[in-house]
């Protein structure tokens, strides 16, 4: 008795011969019915019979039968095309369904740090400040010397960076923009200078070798430390809400005298975690340096320190953003993990 496989082979040969004779759509329809018809189709019938094939051969026979069915389908399709009937795929591309919604691609969004920088800018723009930017590659003069860091002064160590030549370097802070602004403009001056800065720094949760700062500078007659304090307190409250605790701590910068660093309470642990990786258990985190512009700096830009006074600050945007969002890691901002970044995409 013929095996199941032989039956498939027999049917295959017969199908090829019959198929080659199909000349019109009617004959094609008949062919399709004869082999694939739901009730009496020959292939369909073999599928019924497959059920009673011994278990050992069922797999092999089933695969052969499926292959045959596929070849019948393809042949029917090919004959249809030969007879001039467009294939189903042609039908779709010739008649696109214009009512379908378009395919939306993700177009990206502003980086959370840039959004945060813009928020800072809005607060200062609201107080009448203008925005100026300076170059990321600076000269030794602007990054250090004009800011009262003499050559070889040990204070330079804290601002060490990558040198391009002996004189050209990646700026370590946005303070050089103060000098550029004061060379161009005479008081009254009221500016902020946001931008990218670079340091010889080992990355950790609150330090990065590249980060963003925003500098602020105010110069006019009669400017005092009270203006510095009032403005910075107003700014920090506008950014973090009225309840945030702020403290001014005496400090040293070569280009200001007196100088103060400003800390806010640690938002990550709220002063509750003695081993907090952000505040080191102190409950406070420094976000900016500030001070009254040193008279020597004014002399370097030909502004008369007897007539004018001023105050300045430099704020770390990444660190402040980290605290504002309440995350324990500044490095998240630069890892390009879309699961993190898309949370700030408000589109
Ligand atoms: N440039 C300083 C830094 O990067 C921060 C700073 C301190 C800026 C005092 C100032 C200032 O304008 O007055 O650490």
Coordinates of C-alpha atoms and ligand atoms in Angstrom, one line a residue:
X1 CA 0.0 0.0 0.0
X2 CA 1.2 3.5 -0.9
X3 CA 2.6 5.4 2.1
X4 CA 1.3 8.8 3.1
X5 CA 4.4 10.3 1.6
X6 CA 3.8 8.5 -1.7
X7 CA 0.3 9.9 -1.8
X8 CA 1.6 13.5 -1.4
X9 CA 4.2 12.9 -4.1
X10 CA 1.5 11.5 -6.4
X11 CA -0.8 14.5 -5.8
X12 CA 2.1 16.9 -6.3
X13 CA 2.8 15.5 -9.8
X14 CA -0.8 15.6 -10.8
X15 CA -1.2 19.2 -9.5
X16 CA 1.8 20.4 -11.5
X17 CA 0.2 19.1 -14.7
X18 CA -3.2 20.4 -14.1
X19 CA -1.9 23.8 -12.9
X20 CA 0.1 24.3 -16.1
X21 CA -3.1 24.0 -18.1
X22 CA -4.9 26.8 -16.3
X23 CA -5.7 29.5 -18.9
X24 CA -8.3 31.8 -17.2
X25 CA -9.6 33.1 -13.9
X26 CA -12.4 30.5 -13.9
X27 CA -10.0 27.6 -14.3
X28 CA -7.8 29.0 -11.6
X29 CA -10.7 29.2 -9.2
X30 CA -11.6 25.6 -10.0
X31 CA -8.0 24.6 -9.4
X32 CA -7.9 26.3 -6.1
X33 CA -11.1 24.7 -5.0
X34 CA -10.1 21.2 -6.2
X35 CA -7.0 21.2 -4.0
X36 CA -7.6 23.7 -1.2
X37 CA -11.4 23.7 -1.0
X38 CA -12.6 23.7 2.6
X39 CA -14.7 20.6 2.3
X40 CA -13.6 18.5 -0.6
X41 CA -10.2 19.9 -1.4
X42 CA -7.6 17.1 -2.0
X43 CA -5.0 18.7 0.1
X44 CA -7.5 19.5 2.8
X45 CA -8.5 15.8 2.7
X46 CA -4.9 14.7 3.3
X47 CA -4.8 16.8 6.4
X48 CA -7.9 14.8 7.6
X49 CA -6.1 11.6 6.9
X50 CA -2.9 12.8 8.6
X51 CA -4.8 12.3 11.9
X52 CA -4.7 8.6 11.5
X53 CA -1.1 8.3 10.5
X54 CA 1.0 6.3 13.1
X55 CA 2.5 8.6 15.7
X56 CA 6.1 7.8 14.6
X57 CA 5.6 9.2 11.1
X58 CA 3.2 12.0 11.9
X59 CA 5.8 14.7 12.3
X60 CA 7.7 13.9 9.1
X61 CA 4.5 13.5 7.1
X62 CA 2.9 16.6 8.5
X63 CA 5.9 18.7 7.5
X64 CA 5.8 17.3 4.0
X65 CA 2.1 18.0 3.7
X66 CA 2.5 21.5 4.9
X67 CA 5.3 22.2 2.4
X68 CA 3.1 20.9 -0.3
X69 CA 0.2 23.1 0.7
X70 CA 2.6 26.1 0.7
X71 CA 3.8 25.2 -2.8
X72 CA 0.1 24.9 -4.0
X73 CA -0.7 28.4 -2.5
X74 CA 2.4 29.9 -4.2
X75 CA 1.6 28.4 -7.5
X76 CA -2.0 29.6 -7.4
X77 CA -0.7 33.1 -6.6
X78 CA 1.8 32.9 -9.4
X79 CA -0.8 31.8 -11.9
X80 CA -3.0 34.7 -10.8
X81 CA -0.2 37.2 -11.5
X82 CA 0.5 35.5 -14.9
X83 CA -3.2 35.9 -15.8
X84 CA -3.0 39.7 -15.0
X85 CA -4.6 39.8 -11.6
X86 CA -2.7 42.1 -9.3
X87 CA -1.2 40.3 -6.3
X88 CA -2.6 41.2 -2.9
X89 CA 0.6 43.2 -2.1
X90 CA 0.2 45.1 -5.4
X91 CA -3.4 45.9 -4.5
X92 CA -2.3 47.4 -1.2
X93 CA 0.4 49.6 -2.6
X94 CA -1.7 50.8 -5.5
X95 CA -4.5 51.8 -3.2
X96 CA -3.0 53.0 0.1
X97 CA -5.6 53.5 2.8
X98 CA -5.4 57.2 3.4
X99 CA -7.5 57.0 6.5
X100 CA -4.9 55.0 8.5
X101 CA -3.0 57.1 11.1
X102 CA 0.6 58.0 10.2
X103 CA 3.5 56.2 11.8
X104 CA 5.0 58.4 14.5
X105 CA 8.7 58.3 14.9
X106 CA 10.4 59.4 18.2
X107 CA 11.9 62.8 17.4
X108 CA 13.8 63.3 20.6
X109 CA 13.5 66.1 23.2
X110 CA 15.6 68.7 25.0
X111 CA 18.0 67.1 27.6
X112 CA 16.8 67.5 31.2
X113 CA 19.9 69.6 32.0
X114 CA 19.1 72.0 29.2
X115 CA 15.5 72.3 30.4
X116 CA 16.8 73.0 33.9
X117 CA 19.3 75.6 32.6
X118 CA 16.4 77.3 30.9
X119 CA 14.4 77.4 34.1
X120 CA 17.4 79.1 35.8
X121 CA 17.6 81.5 32.8
X122 CA 13.9 82.4 33.1
X123 CA 14.3 83.4 36.8
X124 CA 17.2 85.7 36.0
X125 CA 15.6 87.1 32.8
X126 CA 12.7 88.0 35.1
X127 CA 15.0 90.1 37.2
X128 CA 16.4 92.0 34.3
X129 CA 19.5 90.1 33.6
X130 CA 20.8 89.3 30.0
X131 CA 22.5 86.2 28.8
X132 CA 26.0 86.1 27.4
X133 CA 28.1 83.1 26.5
X134 CA 31.9 82.6 26.1
X135 CA 34.2 80.0 24.4
X136 CA 34.8 76.5 25.9
X137 CA 38.4 76.7 24.8
X138 CA 40.0 79.5 26.7
X139 CA 43.3 81.2 27.2
X140 CA 45.2 81.0 30.4
X141 CA 44.7 84.7 30.7
X142 CA 40.9 84.6 30.9
X143 CA 40.6 81.3 32.8
X144 CA 43.2 82.3 35.4
X145 CA 45.3 85.4 35.2
X146 CA 42.6 88.0 34.7
X147 CA 40.7 86.4 37.6
X148 CA 43.7 87.0 39.9
X149 CA 45.3 83.6 39.8
X150 CA 49.0 84.4 39.3
X151 CA 51.1 81.8 37.4
X152 CA 52.1 78.9 39.6
X153 CA 49.7 80.0 42.3
X154 CA 48.5 76.9 44.3
X155 CA 44.9 78.0 43.9
X156 CA 45.1 76.8 40.3
X157 CA 45.4 73.2 41.5
X158 CA 41.7 73.0 42.3
X159 CA 40.9 74.1 38.8
X160 CA 43.3 71.8 36.9
X161 CA 42.2 71.0 33.4
X162 CA 43.3 69.7 30.0
X163 CA 45.8 72.0 28.2
X164 CA 45.7 72.2 24.4
X165 CA 48.9 74.3 24.4
X166 CA 50.7 76.0 27.2
X167 CA 48.3 78.9 26.7
X168 CA 45.1 77.3 25.5
X169 CA 42.9 75.1 27.8
X170 CA 39.5 73.7 28.3
X171 CA 37.9 76.3 30.6
X172 CA 37.4 75.1 34.2
X173 CA 34.6 77.5 35.0
X174 CA 32.4 80.1 33.4
X175 CA 34.1 82.9 35.4
X176 CA 36.3 83.9 32.3
X177 CA 33.0 85.1 30.7
X178 CA 32.9 87.8 33.5
X179 CA 36.2 89.2 32.1
X180 CA 35.0 89.1 28.5
X181 CA 31.8 90.9 29.5
X182 CA 33.5 93.6 31.5
X183 CA 36.0 94.2 28.6
X184 CA 33.1 94.8 26.3
X185 CA 30.5 96.6 28.5
X186 CA 30.7 99.4 31.1
X187 CA 28.6 99.3 34.3
X188 CA 25.7 98.9 35.0
X189 CA 26.2 95.2 34.2
X190 CA 23.6 92.5 35.0
X191 CA 24.4 89.2 33.2
X192 CA 24.3 85.5 33.5
X193 CA 26.7 83.2 31.5
X194 CA 25.6 79.6 31.2
X195 CA 28.0 77.0 29.6
X196 CA 30.0 73.8 29.7
X197 CA 33.1 73.5 31.8
X198 CA 35.9 70.9 32.3
X199 CA 38.0 69.7 35.2
X200 CA 40.6 67.1 36.0
X201 CA 38.1 65.2 38.2
X202 CA 37.4 61.6 38.9
X203 CA 33.6 61.0 38.4
X204 CA 31.6 60.1 41.5
X205 CA 27.9 60.8 42.3
X206 CA 28.4 64.5 42.6
X207 CA 31.6 65.2 40.5
X208 CA 32.1 65.0 36.8
X209 CA 35.0 65.9 34.5
X210 CA 32.6 67.9 32.3
X211 CA 29.5 69.7 33.6
X212 CA 27.4 72.8 33.2
X213 CA 27.7 76.0 35.2
X214 CA 25.9 79.3 35.2
X215 CA 27.8 82.4 36.1
X216 CA 26.2 85.6 37.3
X217 CA 27.7 89.1 37.5
X218 CA 26.4 92.4 38.7
X219 CA 28.5 95.6 38.6
X220 CA 27.3 99.1 39.4
X221 CA 27.8 101.9 41.9
X222 CA 26.8 101.0 45.4
X223 CA 26.5 97.3 45.0
X224 CA 26.9 95.5 48.3
X225 CA 27.0 92.0 49.9
X226 CA 23.3 92.5 50.8
X227 CA 22.4 92.5 47.1
X228 CA 24.4 89.2 46.7
X229 CA 22.6 87.6 49.5
X230 CA 19.1 88.9 48.7
X231 CA 19.4 87.9 45.0
X232 CA 20.7 84.4 45.6
X233 CA 18.1 83.7 48.3
X234 CA 15.4 84.9 46.0
X235 CA 16.8 82.8 43.2
X236 CA 17.1 79.6 45.2
X237 CA 13.6 80.0 46.6
X238 CA 12.2 80.5 43.2
X239 CA 13.9 77.3 42.0
X240 CA 13.3 75.1 45.0
X241 CA 10.3 76.6 46.7
X242 CA 10.0 78.9 49.8
X243 CA 10.7 76.1 52.3
X244 CA 14.2 75.1 51.2
X245 CA 16.9 75.9 53.8
X246 CA 19.9 77.9 52.5
X247 CA 23.1 78.7 54.2
X248 CA 26.1 81.0 53.3
X249 CA 29.5 79.7 54.3
X250 CA 32.7 81.8 54.3
X251 CA 35.1 80.7 51.5
X252 CA 38.0 81.7 49.3
X253 CA 38.2 82.5 45.6
X254 CA 41.1 84.5 44.1
X255 CA 38.6 86.7 42.2
X256 CA 36.3 87.7 45.0
X257 CA 36.7 89.3 48.4
X258 CA 34.9 88.4 50.7
X259 CA 33.7 85.1 49.3
X260 CA 30.9 82.7 50.3
X261 CA 29.8 79.3 49.2
X262 CA 26.1 78.6 49.3
X263 CA 24.7 75.2 50.5
X264 CA 21.1 74.0 50.4
X265 CA 19.7 71.2 52.6
X266 CA 20.3 67.8 51.1
X267 CA 17.1 66.9 49.3
X268 CA 18.2 63.3 48.7
X269 CA 18.4 62.3 52.4
X270 CA 16.9 65.3 54.1
X271 CA 19.7 65.2 56.6
X272 CA 18.5 61.8 57.8
X273 CA 21.2 59.5 56.3
X274 CA 24.6 59.6 58.0
X275 CA 26.1 57.6 55.0
X276 CA 24.3 59.7 52.2
X277 CA 26.4 59.5 49.1
X278 CA 25.3 63.0 48.1
X279 CA 25.9 65.1 51.2
X280 CA 28.3 62.7 53.0
X281 CA 25.9 62.8 56.0
X282 CA 26.2 66.5 56.7
X283 CA 22.7 67.3 55.5
X284 CA 24.0 70.1 53.3
X285 CA 25.2 70.3 49.7
X286 CA 27.2 73.1 48.1
X287 CA 25.6 74.4 44.9
X288 CA 27.5 77.6 44.2
X289 CA 30.4 79.9 44.9
X290 CA 30.0 83.6 45.2
X291 CA 31.5 86.8 46.4
X292 CA 32.2 90.5 46.0
X293 CA 34.3 91.1 42.8
X294 CA 38.0 91.6 43.9
X295 CA 39.2 95.2 43.1
X296 CA 42.2 93.6 41.3
X297 CA 39.8 92.0 38.8
X298 CA 38.2 95.4 38.1
X299 CA 41.6 96.9 37.5
X300 CA 42.4 94.1 35.0
X301 CA 39.4 95.3 32.9
X302 CA 39.8 99.0 33.5
X303 CA 36.8 99.5 35.7
X304 CA 37.5 101.9 38.6
X305 CA 37.1 99.9 41.9
X306 CA 36.8 103.2 43.8
X307 CA 33.7 104.0 41.9
X308 CA 32.1 100.6 41.2
X309 CA 31.5 97.5 43.1
X310 CA 30.0 94.2 42.2
X311 CA 29.1 90.7 43.1
X312 CA 29.3 87.4 41.2
X313 CA 28.4 83.8 41.5
X314 CA 29.0 80.5 39.8
X315 CA 26.5 77.7 40.1
X316 CA 26.8 74.0 39.2
X317 CA 23.8 73.2 37.0
X318 CA 24.1 69.4 37.1
X319 CA 24.4 69.2 40.8
X320 CA 21.6 71.6 41.4
X321 CA 19.4 69.7 38.9
X322 CA 20.3 66.4 40.7
X323 CA 19.0 67.9 44.0
X324 CA 16.0 69.5 42.4
X325 CA 14.9 66.1 40.9
X326 CA 16.0 64.2 44.0
X327 CA 18.2 61.7 42.4
X328 CA 21.4 60.4 44.1
X329 CA 23.6 60.4 40.9
X330 CA 24.8 63.1 38.6
X331 CA 26.1 60.5 36.1
X332 CA 22.5 59.5 35.1
X333 CA 22.5 62.7 33.1
X334 CA 25.2 61.5 30.8
X335 CA 24.5 57.8 30.5
X336 CA 22.0 58.3 27.7
X337 CA 19.6 55.8 29.1
X338 CA 16.3 56.6 27.4
X339 CA 14.3 55.2 30.3
X340 CA 15.8 58.0 32.4
X341 CA 15.8 60.8 29.8
X342 CA 12.2 60.2 28.5
X343 CA 10.8 61.0 31.9
X344 CA 11.6 64.6 31.3
X345 CA 10.1 64.6 27.8
X346 CA 6.9 66.5 28.4
X347 CA 5.8 66.6 24.8
Ligands
LIG1 N1 34.2 79.8 39.4 C1 34.0 79.2 40.7 C2 34.1 77.7 40.6 O1 34.0 77.2 39.5 C3 32.7 79.5 41.3 C4 32.6 81.0 41.6 C5 32.9 81.4 42.9 C6 32.1 81.9 40.7 C7 32.8 82.8 43.2 C8 32.0 83.2 41.0 C9 32.3 83.7 42.3 O2 31.6 84.1 40.1 O3 32.2 85.0 42.5 O4 34.3 77.0 41.5

